[in-house]
Structures are given as structure tokens and as C-alpha cells.
């Protein structure tokens, strides 16, 4: 598979960091930076609520708020490591100014559309039903939307823009896609109610977003698709996001536990067979689009 522009810019670093070194750096960014960032975020929250205990901080909505506030630190670290360790421009992460707004909006439509299709199939099979939330917390929903827009973009920058592109430049695009999809699935391995099928689906989702990024060569588009996949799933529909319920939703969705293989059960829709099938179809479509796109460029 031919290099796109962002992969071509992800040349070997001046420090000659091997591909497995890049994998270790990505793992360190995800886990160590979150621990360090927590030491800054928690004291700040305690200033506004000095009587809060650790148990209070773990309860909703503070637990979700703290988790999401870690992602700006992760995103900033990706930029710093990319620039000062690898000496790569931001374009090597997939950040391009051209048609920024249309591409972002296209990503919004893709992410939202895929989740709504998955949801409608579940409803059609009687595996899921929803009701309007009688107590919509609009303030909570507002910060969930803002922070999920950062969260989705950050995971895409780390897994796709950073890890996939740098590994692809050394080992080739197929290896870059496989390694970053495995990395992406392992990041969510400890999420609540993870099953074998949900783990497989997370790996397939990693391939979907990898191919979307490879085809579009634009992290804004891919980040928007990821963010609004999560927002449509969690904030709009009230379903678990990779096993985790959210404190603010517009609808409340209830899974038919007799159809947990279809709807993902307690993990949420991402752990069901519908997501498996839809992901495989999207992978085939994106692979064909990517091969056609770069074959035409070569010609």
C-alpha cells in the first residue's frame, strides 16, 4: 500500500527510534501522562469542593469529568513528542488546513451515521429500545460534548496520526494498521464488562478508523468521526461507550439482555454482533476506496 502524504512526512527520527520504540512511547504517553495529569486535575477540583473525598471524586459526574479532562494533556504530549523527539511537522500527524470545516463535518456525519445505523438494526431485531430522558442535564451534556470532541481527536492522534504513521513508514502501511489497531483495542481492554466479542470489535473499530485515516489522510475527519461516534452512542442514545455509562444523556436506551450477543449487553452496542458485521462491511468499502485512490495517484 502506497504512502499517503502524512505517512511520507513521518520519516525516521534523528534518534533512529525503531518501530517498537514508537509503540513503547505511545503506551507511555497514554498511561504515564494520565497518571501525572491526575496530580494536577484532582487538586484543582478539590479547590472548588474542599470537603470532597476520594469516593466523591469517583462518583458521577466527577469520575467521567476527571477521565475526560486527562485527554488535553495527552494531546499536548503527542504534539510535544512529535515535534521535539521525532522532529516531524504537525502534518505528519494528519493535520492539514485545506477544507478543514467540510472534512470535519463529513467526519461528524460518518461517526453519527454509523452509530444510528447500528442502533436502528438493533431496534429492528428487538434488541434495544429507548425513551426520552425525563431529566436531561443540559449543563452536563454541554461539557460532555466539548470534552468528547477532544477525547476522540486525541485517541486518533495517538493511535493513528502518531503510532500508525510512524510504524507504517518503517514497516509498511498494513503493519502500521495492524499494530495500531491492536494498540487501540488493548487501551480499552480493562473497561467494564469487556468480553471476547467486544475486544474483537474494538480491534475491528481500530482498523475502520485506521483505513478512514489512511484514505482521507486527515486527522480532523477521523477525529470527528470518532468523537461523534461516542457522542451519538453515549450522549444522544444513552448507551454505554465501550462499557462505560455517561452521567448525561438525551435518551435512555435499554438493551434486551436475551439478545446480548446482538446488542453487546452491559458493554453496550460496541460489544454486539451488529457492530461486528457493520465494521467488516465498512472495512471492505474503505479498503477498496483506499486502493483505488492511491492506484489512481500512482497512475
PDB file of C-alpha atoms in Angstrom:
ATOM      1  CA  UNK A   1       0.000   0.000   0.000  1.00  0.00           C
ATOM      2  CA  UNK A   2       1.382   3.363  -1.070  1.00  0.00           C
ATOM      3  CA  UNK A   3       2.342   6.051   1.464  1.00  0.00           C
ATOM      4  CA  UNK A   4      -0.034   8.998   1.704  1.00  0.00           C
ATOM      5  CA  UNK A   5       1.300  12.487   2.480  1.00  0.00           C
ATOM      6  CA  UNK A   6       1.223  12.257   6.282  1.00  0.00           C
ATOM      7  CA  UNK A   7       2.992   8.865   6.298  1.00  0.00           C
ATOM      8  CA  UNK A   8       5.606  10.169   3.849  1.00  0.00           C
ATOM      9  CA  UNK A   9       6.308  13.027   6.290  1.00  0.00           C
ATOM     10  CA  UNK A  10       6.779  10.556   9.180  1.00  0.00           C
ATOM     11  CA  UNK A  11      10.414   9.933   8.348  1.00  0.00           C
ATOM     12  CA  UNK A  12      12.765   8.116  10.710  1.00  0.00           C
ATOM     13  CA  UNK A  13      13.614  10.302  13.706  1.00  0.00           C
ATOM     14  CA  UNK A  14      17.087  11.814  14.175  1.00  0.00           C
ATOM     15  CA  UNK A  15      17.417   9.495  17.185  1.00  0.00           C
ATOM     16  CA  UNK A  16      16.756   6.441  14.970  1.00  0.00           C
ATOM     17  CA  UNK A  17      13.891   5.242  17.132  1.00  0.00           C
ATOM     18  CA  UNK A  18      12.790   1.768  15.903  1.00  0.00           C
ATOM     19  CA  UNK A  19       9.134   0.948  15.354  1.00  0.00           C
ATOM     20  CA  UNK A  20       8.838  -0.971  18.632  1.00  0.00           C
ATOM     21  CA  UNK A  21      10.310   2.043  20.427  1.00  0.00           C
ATOM     22  CA  UNK A  22       7.477   4.116  18.992  1.00  0.00           C
ATOM     23  CA  UNK A  23       4.971   1.561  20.307  1.00  0.00           C
ATOM     24  CA  UNK A  24       6.506   1.828  23.797  1.00  0.00           C
ATOM     25  CA  UNK A  25       6.442   5.631  23.606  1.00  0.00           C
ATOM     26  CA  UNK A  26       2.745   5.555  22.642  1.00  0.00           C
ATOM     27  CA  UNK A  27       1.980   3.252  25.594  1.00  0.00           C
ATOM     28  CA  UNK A  28       3.953   5.536  27.935  1.00  0.00           C
ATOM     29  CA  UNK A  29       2.112   8.614  26.664  1.00  0.00           C
ATOM     30  CA  UNK A  30      -1.259   7.004  27.298  1.00  0.00           C
ATOM     31  CA  UNK A  31      -0.633   5.616  30.768  1.00  0.00           C
ATOM     32  CA  UNK A  32       2.080   7.753  32.362  1.00  0.00           C
ATOM     33  CA  UNK A  33       0.759  11.112  31.171  1.00  0.00           C
ATOM     34  CA  UNK A  34      -2.692  10.277  32.541  1.00  0.00           C
ATOM     35  CA  UNK A  35      -1.235   9.487  35.969  1.00  0.00           C
ATOM     36  CA  UNK A  36       0.815  12.690  36.018  1.00  0.00           C
ATOM     37  CA  UNK A  37      -2.108  14.790  34.759  1.00  0.00           C
ATOM     38  CA  UNK A  38      -4.287  13.411  37.534  1.00  0.00           C
ATOM     39  CA  UNK A  39      -1.986  15.010  40.102  1.00  0.00           C
ATOM     40  CA  UNK A  40      -2.836  18.407  38.566  1.00  0.00           C
ATOM     41  CA  UNK A  41      -6.541  17.924  37.895  1.00  0.00           C
ATOM     42  CA  UNK A  42      -7.639  16.443  41.234  1.00  0.00           C
ATOM     43  CA  UNK A  43      -6.193  19.262  43.419  1.00  0.00           C
ATOM     44  CA  UNK A  44      -7.867  21.836  41.185  1.00  0.00           C
ATOM     45  CA  UNK A  45     -11.230  20.103  41.604  1.00  0.00           C
ATOM     46  CA  UNK A  46     -10.661  19.953  45.369  1.00  0.00           C
ATOM     47  CA  UNK A  47     -10.190  23.727  45.462  1.00  0.00           C
ATOM     48  CA  UNK A  48     -13.785  24.119  44.259  1.00  0.00           C
ATOM     49  CA  UNK A  49     -15.028  21.372  46.580  1.00  0.00           C
ATOM     50  CA  UNK A  50     -12.599  21.131  49.536  1.00  0.00           C
ATOM     51  CA  UNK A  51     -14.765  18.687  51.516  1.00  0.00           C
ATOM     52  CA  UNK A  52     -14.845  16.103  48.717  1.00  0.00           C
ATOM     53  CA  UNK A  53     -13.402  12.663  49.440  1.00  0.00           C
ATOM     54  CA  UNK A  54     -11.805  10.191  47.039  1.00  0.00           C
ATOM     55  CA  UNK A  55     -15.133   8.356  46.880  1.00  0.00           C
ATOM     56  CA  UNK A  56     -16.826  11.620  45.874  1.00  0.00           C
ATOM     57  CA  UNK A  57     -14.330  12.102  43.038  1.00  0.00           C
ATOM     58  CA  UNK A  58     -15.020   8.608  41.736  1.00  0.00           C
ATOM     59  CA  UNK A  59     -18.804   9.139  41.662  1.00  0.00           C
ATOM     60  CA  UNK A  60     -20.600  10.532  38.636  1.00  0.00           C
ATOM     61  CA  UNK A  61     -20.388  13.005  37.102  1.00  0.00           C
ATOM     62  CA  UNK A  62     -16.954  13.789  38.592  1.00  0.00           C
ATOM     63  CA  UNK A  63     -15.492  10.397  37.626  1.00  0.00           C
ATOM     64  CA  UNK A  64     -16.296  10.937  33.948  1.00  0.00           C
ATOM     65  CA  UNK A  65     -15.230  14.591  34.111  1.00  0.00           C
ATOM     66  CA  UNK A  66     -11.807  13.709  35.522  1.00  0.00           C
ATOM     67  CA  UNK A  67     -11.331  10.940  32.962  1.00  0.00           C
ATOM     68  CA  UNK A  68     -12.106  13.254  30.057  1.00  0.00           C
ATOM     69  CA  UNK A  69     -10.000  16.134  31.415  1.00  0.00           C
ATOM     70  CA  UNK A  70      -6.920  13.914  31.061  1.00  0.00           C
ATOM     71  CA  UNK A  71      -7.143  13.938  27.262  1.00  0.00           C
ATOM     72  CA  UNK A  72      -5.977  17.532  26.625  1.00  0.00           C
ATOM     73  CA  UNK A  73      -2.752  16.574  28.454  1.00  0.00           C
ATOM     74  CA  UNK A  74      -2.385  13.511  26.226  1.00  0.00           C
ATOM     75  CA  UNK A  75      -2.976  15.577  23.087  1.00  0.00           C
ATOM     76  CA  UNK A  76      -0.421  18.192  24.121  1.00  0.00           C
ATOM     77  CA  UNK A  77       2.130  15.449  24.840  1.00  0.00           C
ATOM     78  CA  UNK A  78       1.608  13.952  21.359  1.00  0.00           C
ATOM     79  CA  UNK A  79       2.407  17.340  19.810  1.00  0.00           C
ATOM     80  CA  UNK A  80       5.486  17.795  22.006  1.00  0.00           C
ATOM     81  CA  UNK A  81       6.924  14.323  21.344  1.00  0.00           C
ATOM     82  CA  UNK A  82       6.158  14.571  17.621  1.00  0.00           C
ATOM     83  CA  UNK A  83       7.957  17.916  17.333  1.00  0.00           C
ATOM     84  CA  UNK A  84      10.885  17.629  19.720  1.00  0.00           C
ATOM     85  CA  UNK A  85      11.638  13.889  19.772  1.00  0.00           C
ATOM     86  CA  UNK A  86      10.804  12.894  16.187  1.00  0.00           C
ATOM     87  CA  UNK A  87      11.306  16.338  14.594  1.00  0.00           C
ATOM     88  CA  UNK A  88       8.184  15.858  12.498  1.00  0.00           C
ATOM     89  CA  UNK A  89       5.754  18.607  11.400  1.00  0.00           C
ATOM     90  CA  UNK A  90       2.124  18.545  12.568  1.00  0.00           C
ATOM     91  CA  UNK A  91       1.189  17.422   9.054  1.00  0.00           C
ATOM     92  CA  UNK A  92       2.867  14.083   9.869  1.00  0.00           C
ATOM     93  CA  UNK A  93       0.033  13.607  12.395  1.00  0.00           C
ATOM     94  CA  UNK A  94      -2.552  14.302   9.693  1.00  0.00           C
ATOM     95  CA  UNK A  95      -3.274  17.956  10.500  1.00  0.00           C
ATOM     96  CA  UNK A  96      -3.923  19.781   7.236  1.00  0.00           C
ATOM     97  CA  UNK A  97      -5.646  23.168   6.879  1.00  0.00           C
ATOM     98  CA  UNK A  98      -7.211  22.520   3.464  1.00  0.00           C
ATOM     99  CA  UNK A  99     -11.014  22.136   3.647  1.00  0.00           C
ATOM    100  CA  UNK A 100     -10.835  21.788   7.424  1.00  0.00           C
ATOM    101  CA  UNK A 101     -14.512  22.560   8.105  1.00  0.00           C
ATOM    102  CA  UNK A 102     -16.050  20.385   5.331  1.00  0.00           C
ATOM    103  CA  UNK A 103     -13.844  17.449   6.284  1.00  0.00           C
ATOM    104  CA  UNK A 104     -14.655  17.794   9.975  1.00  0.00           C
ATOM    105  CA  UNK A 105     -18.371  17.941   9.214  1.00  0.00           C
ATOM    106  CA  UNK A 106     -18.051  14.894   6.968  1.00  0.00           C
ATOM    107  CA  UNK A 107     -16.437  13.070   9.887  1.00  0.00           C
ATOM    108  CA  UNK A 108     -19.339  14.122  12.124  1.00  0.00           C
ATOM    109  CA  UNK A 109     -21.807  12.642   9.636  1.00  0.00           C
ATOM    110  CA  UNK A 110     -19.813   9.416   9.292  1.00  0.00           C
ATOM    111  CA  UNK A 111     -19.480   8.777  13.027  1.00  0.00           C
ATOM    112  CA  UNK A 112     -23.078   9.694  13.821  1.00  0.00           C
ATOM    113  CA  UNK A 113     -24.420   7.833  10.797  1.00  0.00           C
ATOM    114  CA  UNK A 114     -22.641   4.571  11.591  1.00  0.00           C
ATOM    115  CA  UNK A 115     -23.951   4.537  15.162  1.00  0.00           C
ATOM    116  CA  UNK A 116     -27.514   5.340  14.089  1.00  0.00           C
ATOM    117  CA  UNK A 117     -27.431   2.526  11.518  1.00  0.00           C
ATOM    118  CA  UNK A 118     -26.161   0.105  14.179  1.00  0.00           C
ATOM    119  CA  UNK A 119     -28.826   1.314  16.622  1.00  0.00           C
ATOM    120  CA  UNK A 120     -31.662   1.024  14.081  1.00  0.00           C
ATOM    121  CA  UNK A 121     -30.657  -2.552  13.221  1.00  0.00           C
ATOM    122  CA  UNK A 122     -30.758  -3.428  16.923  1.00  0.00           C
ATOM    123  CA  UNK A 123     -34.198  -1.849  17.281  1.00  0.00           C
ATOM    124  CA  UNK A 124     -35.394  -3.740  14.194  1.00  0.00           C
ATOM    125  CA  UNK A 125     -34.334  -7.032  15.819  1.00  0.00           C
ATOM    126  CA  UNK A 126     -35.962  -6.107  19.124  1.00  0.00           C
ATOM    127  CA  UNK A 127     -32.583  -5.992  20.868  1.00  0.00           C
ATOM    128  CA  UNK A 128     -32.837  -2.377  22.021  1.00  0.00           C
ATOM    129  CA  UNK A 129     -35.443   0.246  22.875  1.00  0.00           C
ATOM    130  CA  UNK A 130     -35.188   3.857  24.024  1.00  0.00           C
ATOM    131  CA  UNK A 131     -37.217   6.505  25.804  1.00  0.00           C
ATOM    132  CA  UNK A 132     -36.655  10.241  26.175  1.00  0.00           C
ATOM    133  CA  UNK A 133     -34.734  11.039  29.343  1.00  0.00           C
ATOM    134  CA  UNK A 134     -37.201  12.838  31.654  1.00  0.00           C
ATOM    135  CA  UNK A 135     -34.345  14.598  33.486  1.00  0.00           C
ATOM    136  CA  UNK A 136     -31.938  15.873  30.837  1.00  0.00           C
ATOM    137  CA  UNK A 137     -28.899  17.522  32.426  1.00  0.00           C
ATOM    138  CA  UNK A 138     -28.049  20.087  29.757  1.00  0.00           C
ATOM    139  CA  UNK A 139     -25.024  21.527  31.581  1.00  0.00           C
ATOM    140  CA  UNK A 140     -23.517  18.045  31.935  1.00  0.00           C
ATOM    141  CA  UNK A 141     -24.290  17.311  28.288  1.00  0.00           C
ATOM    142  CA  UNK A 142     -22.571  20.542  27.207  1.00  0.00           C
ATOM    143  CA  UNK A 143     -19.239  19.642  28.823  1.00  0.00           C
ATOM    144  CA  UNK A 144     -19.560  16.035  27.664  1.00  0.00           C
ATOM    145  CA  UNK A 145     -19.849  17.258  24.059  1.00  0.00           C
ATOM    146  CA  UNK A 146     -16.859  19.611  24.392  1.00  0.00           C
ATOM    147  CA  UNK A 147     -14.614  17.057  26.097  1.00  0.00           C
ATOM    148  CA  UNK A 148     -15.602  14.125  23.871  1.00  0.00           C
ATOM    149  CA  UNK A 149     -14.627  16.235  20.867  1.00  0.00           C
ATOM    150  CA  UNK A 150     -11.143  16.436  22.402  1.00  0.00           C
ATOM    151  CA  UNK A 151     -11.142  12.801  23.574  1.00  0.00           C
ATOM    152  CA  UNK A 152     -11.961  11.327  20.157  1.00  0.00           C
ATOM    153  CA  UNK A 153      -9.427  13.547  18.405  1.00  0.00           C
ATOM    154  CA  UNK A 154      -6.747  12.689  20.973  1.00  0.00           C
ATOM    155  CA  UNK A 155      -7.175   8.918  20.604  1.00  0.00           C
ATOM    156  CA  UNK A 156      -6.974   9.306  16.830  1.00  0.00           C
ATOM    157  CA  UNK A 157      -3.855  11.466  17.016  1.00  0.00           C
ATOM    158  CA  UNK A 158      -2.134   8.994  19.350  1.00  0.00           C
ATOM    159  CA  UNK A 159      -3.198   5.756  17.636  1.00  0.00           C
ATOM    160  CA  UNK A 160      -3.398   6.836  14.010  1.00  0.00           C
ATOM    161  CA  UNK A 161      -1.508  10.101  13.460  1.00  0.00           C
ATOM    162  CA  UNK A 162       1.373   9.206  15.784  1.00  0.00           C
ATOM    163  CA  UNK A 163       1.685   5.424  16.067  1.00  0.00           C
ATOM    164  CA  UNK A 164       0.238   4.217  12.762  1.00  0.00           C
ATOM    165  CA  UNK A 165       2.075   6.738  10.584  1.00  0.00           C
ATOM    166  CA  UNK A 166       5.475   6.282  12.206  1.00  0.00           C
ATOM    167  CA  UNK A 167       5.237   2.476  12.214  1.00  0.00           C
ATOM    168  CA  UNK A 168       3.889   2.487   8.628  1.00  0.00           C
ATOM    169  CA  UNK A 169       6.891   4.481   7.433  1.00  0.00           C
ATOM    170  CA  UNK A 170       9.232   1.796   8.788  1.00  0.00           C
ATOM    171  CA  UNK A 171       7.257  -1.440   8.287  1.00  0.00           C
ATOM    172  CA  UNK A 172       4.661  -0.544   5.658  1.00  0.00           C
ATOM    173  CA  UNK A 173       1.023   0.504   5.844  1.00  0.00           C
ATOM    174  CA  UNK A 174      -0.540  -2.942   6.558  1.00  0.00           C
ATOM    175  CA  UNK A 175       1.758  -3.419   9.571  1.00  0.00           C
ATOM    176  CA  UNK A 176       1.034   0.115  10.763  1.00  0.00           C
ATOM    177  CA  UNK A 177      -2.706  -0.527  10.587  1.00  0.00           C
ATOM    178  CA  UNK A 178      -2.493  -3.877  12.376  1.00  0.00           C
ATOM    179  CA  UNK A 179      -0.178  -2.689  15.167  1.00  0.00           C
ATOM    180  CA  UNK A 180      -2.119   0.473  15.941  1.00  0.00           C
ATOM    181  CA  UNK A 181      -5.464  -1.400  15.849  1.00  0.00           C
ATOM    182  CA  UNK A 182      -4.050  -3.877  18.391  1.00  0.00           C
ATOM    183  CA  UNK A 183      -2.781  -0.940  20.476  1.00  0.00           C
ATOM    184  CA  UNK A 184      -6.208   0.730  20.282  1.00  0.00           C
ATOM    185  CA  UNK A 185      -8.049  -2.411  21.410  1.00  0.00           C
ATOM    186  CA  UNK A 186      -5.661  -3.008  24.334  1.00  0.00           C
ATOM    187  CA  UNK A 187      -6.201   0.579  25.540  1.00  0.00           C
ATOM    188  CA  UNK A 188      -9.835  -0.386  26.221  1.00  0.00           C
ATOM    189  CA  UNK A 189      -9.160  -3.918  27.466  1.00  0.00           C
ATOM    190  CA  UNK A 190      -9.715  -3.010  31.134  1.00  0.00           C
ATOM    191  CA  UNK A 191     -13.015  -1.213  30.500  1.00  0.00           C
ATOM    192  CA  UNK A 192     -16.030  -2.531  32.434  1.00  0.00           C
ATOM    193  CA  UNK A 193     -17.840  -5.627  31.101  1.00  0.00           C
ATOM    194  CA  UNK A 194     -15.313  -6.331  28.334  1.00  0.00           C
ATOM    195  CA  UNK A 195     -15.918  -9.643  26.542  1.00  0.00           C
ATOM    196  CA  UNK A 196     -14.104 -11.548  23.805  1.00  0.00           C
ATOM    197  CA  UNK A 197     -16.527 -10.189  21.196  1.00  0.00           C
ATOM    198  CA  UNK A 198     -16.230  -6.597  22.445  1.00  0.00           C
ATOM    199  CA  UNK A 199     -12.427  -6.919  22.299  1.00  0.00           C
ATOM    200  CA  UNK A 200     -12.662  -8.204  18.711  1.00  0.00           C
ATOM    201  CA  UNK A 201     -14.994  -5.313  17.849  1.00  0.00           C
ATOM    202  CA  UNK A 202     -12.568  -2.795  19.343  1.00  0.00           C
ATOM    203  CA  UNK A 203      -9.840  -4.248  17.129  1.00  0.00           C
ATOM    204  CA  UNK A 204     -12.131  -4.009  14.088  1.00  0.00           C
ATOM    205  CA  UNK A 205     -13.005  -0.415  15.047  1.00  0.00           C
ATOM    206  CA  UNK A 206      -9.285   0.302  15.135  1.00  0.00           C
ATOM    207  CA  UNK A 207      -8.981  -0.997  11.578  1.00  0.00           C
ATOM    208  CA  UNK A 208     -12.034   1.032  10.492  1.00  0.00           C
ATOM    209  CA  UNK A 209     -10.576   4.285  11.821  1.00  0.00           C
ATOM    210  CA  UNK A 210      -7.110   3.388  10.510  1.00  0.00           C
ATOM    211  CA  UNK A 211      -8.426   2.875   6.986  1.00  0.00           C
ATOM    212  CA  UNK A 212     -10.555   6.002   7.260  1.00  0.00           C
ATOM    213  CA  UNK A 213      -7.441   7.958   8.228  1.00  0.00           C
ATOM    214  CA  UNK A 214      -5.332   6.321   5.513  1.00  0.00           C
ATOM    215  CA  UNK A 215      -7.978   7.040   2.873  1.00  0.00           C
ATOM    216  CA  UNK A 216      -8.745  10.617   3.958  1.00  0.00           C
ATOM    217  CA  UNK A 217      -5.201  11.473   5.139  1.00  0.00           C
ATOM    218  CA  UNK A 218      -6.868  13.929   7.502  1.00  0.00           C
ATOM    219  CA  UNK A 219      -6.923  13.579  11.293  1.00  0.00           C
ATOM    220  CA  UNK A 220      -9.664  16.208  11.619  1.00  0.00           C
ATOM    221  CA  UNK A 221     -12.051  13.990   9.670  1.00  0.00           C
ATOM    222  CA  UNK A 222     -11.097  10.828  11.535  1.00  0.00           C
ATOM    223  CA  UNK A 223     -11.121  12.558  14.915  1.00  0.00           C
ATOM    224  CA  UNK A 224     -14.597  13.964  14.242  1.00  0.00           C
ATOM    225  CA  UNK A 225     -15.876  10.524  13.239  1.00  0.00           C
ATOM    226  CA  UNK A 226     -14.509   9.011  16.457  1.00  0.00           C
ATOM    227  CA  UNK A 227     -15.798  11.835  18.674  1.00  0.00           C
ATOM    228  CA  UNK A 228     -19.310  11.808  17.258  1.00  0.00           C
ATOM    229  CA  UNK A 229     -19.462   8.011  17.240  1.00  0.00           C
ATOM    230  CA  UNK A 230     -19.016   8.289  21.021  1.00  0.00           C
ATOM    231  CA  UNK A 231     -21.366  11.252  21.360  1.00  0.00           C
ATOM    232  CA  UNK A 232     -24.156   9.657  19.331  1.00  0.00           C
ATOM    233  CA  UNK A 233     -23.747   6.395  21.212  1.00  0.00           C
ATOM    234  CA  UNK A 234     -23.454   7.795  24.727  1.00  0.00           C
ATOM    235  CA  UNK A 235     -24.897  11.309  24.934  1.00  0.00           C
ATOM    236  CA  UNK A 236     -27.661  11.012  22.333  1.00  0.00           C
ATOM    237  CA  UNK A 237     -28.787   7.393  22.736  1.00  0.00           C
ATOM    238  CA  UNK A 238     -27.793   6.867  26.370  1.00  0.00           C
ATOM    239  CA  UNK A 239     -25.873   3.668  25.648  1.00  0.00           C
ATOM    240  CA  UNK A 240     -22.579   2.655  27.250  1.00  0.00           C
ATOM    241  CA  UNK A 241     -19.446   3.924  25.500  1.00  0.00           C
ATOM    242  CA  UNK A 242     -17.023   0.980  25.453  1.00  0.00           C
ATOM    243  CA  UNK A 243     -18.630  -0.361  28.610  1.00  0.00           C
ATOM    244  CA  UNK A 244     -18.862   2.965  30.431  1.00  0.00           C
ATOM    245  CA  UNK A 245     -22.216   4.727  31.120  1.00  0.00           C
ATOM    246  CA  UNK A 246     -22.342   8.514  30.916  1.00  0.00           C
ATOM    247  CA  UNK A 247     -23.832  10.907  33.505  1.00  0.00           C
ATOM    248  CA  UNK A 248     -25.767  12.983  30.954  1.00  0.00           C
ATOM    249  CA  UNK A 249     -27.922  11.638  28.108  1.00  0.00           C
ATOM    250  CA  UNK A 250     -30.810  12.774  25.908  1.00  0.00           C
ATOM    251  CA  UNK A 251     -32.394   9.327  25.538  1.00  0.00           C
ATOM    252  CA  UNK A 252     -32.260   6.334  27.853  1.00  0.00           C
ATOM    253  CA  UNK A 253     -31.610   3.108  25.943  1.00  0.00           C
ATOM    254  CA  UNK A 254     -32.272  -0.323  27.407  1.00  0.00           C
ATOM    255  CA  UNK A 255     -30.771  -3.487  25.978  1.00  0.00           C
ATOM    256  CA  UNK A 256     -32.780  -6.703  25.790  1.00  0.00           C
ATOM    257  CA  UNK A 257     -30.428  -8.966  27.754  1.00  0.00           C
ATOM    258  CA  UNK A 258     -31.793 -12.028  25.965  1.00  0.00           C
ATOM    259  CA  UNK A 259     -30.202 -10.550  22.836  1.00  0.00           C
ATOM    260  CA  UNK A 260     -26.882  -9.586  24.445  1.00  0.00           C
ATOM    261  CA  UNK A 261     -24.935 -11.295  21.653  1.00  0.00           C
ATOM    262  CA  UNK A 262     -26.599  -8.895  19.224  1.00  0.00           C
ATOM    263  CA  UNK A 263     -26.624  -5.674  21.286  1.00  0.00           C
ATOM    264  CA  UNK A 264     -23.461  -6.150  23.347  1.00  0.00           C
ATOM    265  CA  UNK A 265     -25.227  -6.473  26.689  1.00  0.00           C
ATOM    266  CA  UNK A 266     -23.681  -4.480  29.529  1.00  0.00           C
ATOM    267  CA  UNK A 267     -20.710  -3.395  27.384  1.00  0.00           C
ATOM    268  CA  UNK A 268     -23.042  -1.502  25.060  1.00  0.00           C
ATOM    269  CA  UNK A 269     -23.673  -1.681  21.332  1.00  0.00           C
ATOM    270  CA  UNK A 270     -19.943  -1.795  20.579  1.00  0.00           C
ATOM    271  CA  UNK A 271     -19.842  -5.306  22.058  1.00  0.00           C
ATOM    272  CA  UNK A 272     -22.527  -6.826  19.810  1.00  0.00           C
ATOM    273  CA  UNK A 273     -22.602  -8.784  16.556  1.00  0.00           C
ATOM    274  CA  UNK A 274     -24.263  -5.906  14.701  1.00  0.00           C
ATOM    275  CA  UNK A 275     -21.118  -3.824  15.190  1.00  0.00           C
ATOM    276  CA  UNK A 276     -19.019  -6.793  14.034  1.00  0.00           C
ATOM    277  CA  UNK A 277     -20.910  -7.091  10.756  1.00  0.00           C
ATOM    278  CA  UNK A 278     -21.112  -3.331  10.108  1.00  0.00           C
ATOM    279  CA  UNK A 279     -17.399  -2.935  10.864  1.00  0.00           C
ATOM    280  CA  UNK A 280     -16.440  -5.692   8.429  1.00  0.00           C
ATOM    281  CA  UNK A 281     -18.564  -4.111   5.682  1.00  0.00           C
ATOM    282  CA  UNK A 282     -17.041  -0.666   6.304  1.00  0.00           C
ATOM    283  CA  UNK A 283     -13.528  -2.161   6.290  1.00  0.00           C
ATOM    284  CA  UNK A 284     -14.135  -3.704   2.845  1.00  0.00           C
ATOM    285  CA  UNK A 285     -15.530  -0.410   1.496  1.00  0.00           C
ATOM    286  CA  UNK A 286     -12.692   1.718   2.913  1.00  0.00           C
ATOM    287  CA  UNK A 287     -10.045  -0.729   1.728  1.00  0.00           C
ATOM    288  CA  UNK A 288     -11.447  -0.610  -1.806  1.00  0.00           C
ATOM    289  CA  UNK A 289     -11.679   3.207  -1.717  1.00  0.00           C
ATOM    290  CA  UNK A 290      -8.095   3.478  -0.434  1.00  0.00           C
ATOM    291  CA  UNK A 291      -6.624   1.108  -3.004  1.00  0.00           C
ATOM    292  CA  UNK A 292      -8.492   2.856  -5.828  1.00  0.00           C
ATOM    293  CA  UNK A 293      -7.466   6.309  -4.610  1.00  0.00           C
ATOM    294  CA  UNK A 294      -3.741   5.611  -4.383  1.00  0.00           C
ATOM    295  CA  UNK A 295      -3.707   3.444  -7.515  1.00  0.00           C
ATOM    296  CA  UNK A 296      -5.065   6.435  -9.454  1.00  0.00           C
ATOM    297  CA  UNK A 297      -2.438   8.731  -7.922  1.00  0.00           C
ATOM    298  CA  UNK A 298       0.335   6.316  -8.929  1.00  0.00           C
ATOM    299  CA  UNK A 299      -1.057   6.141 -12.462  1.00  0.00           C
TER     300      UNK A 299
END
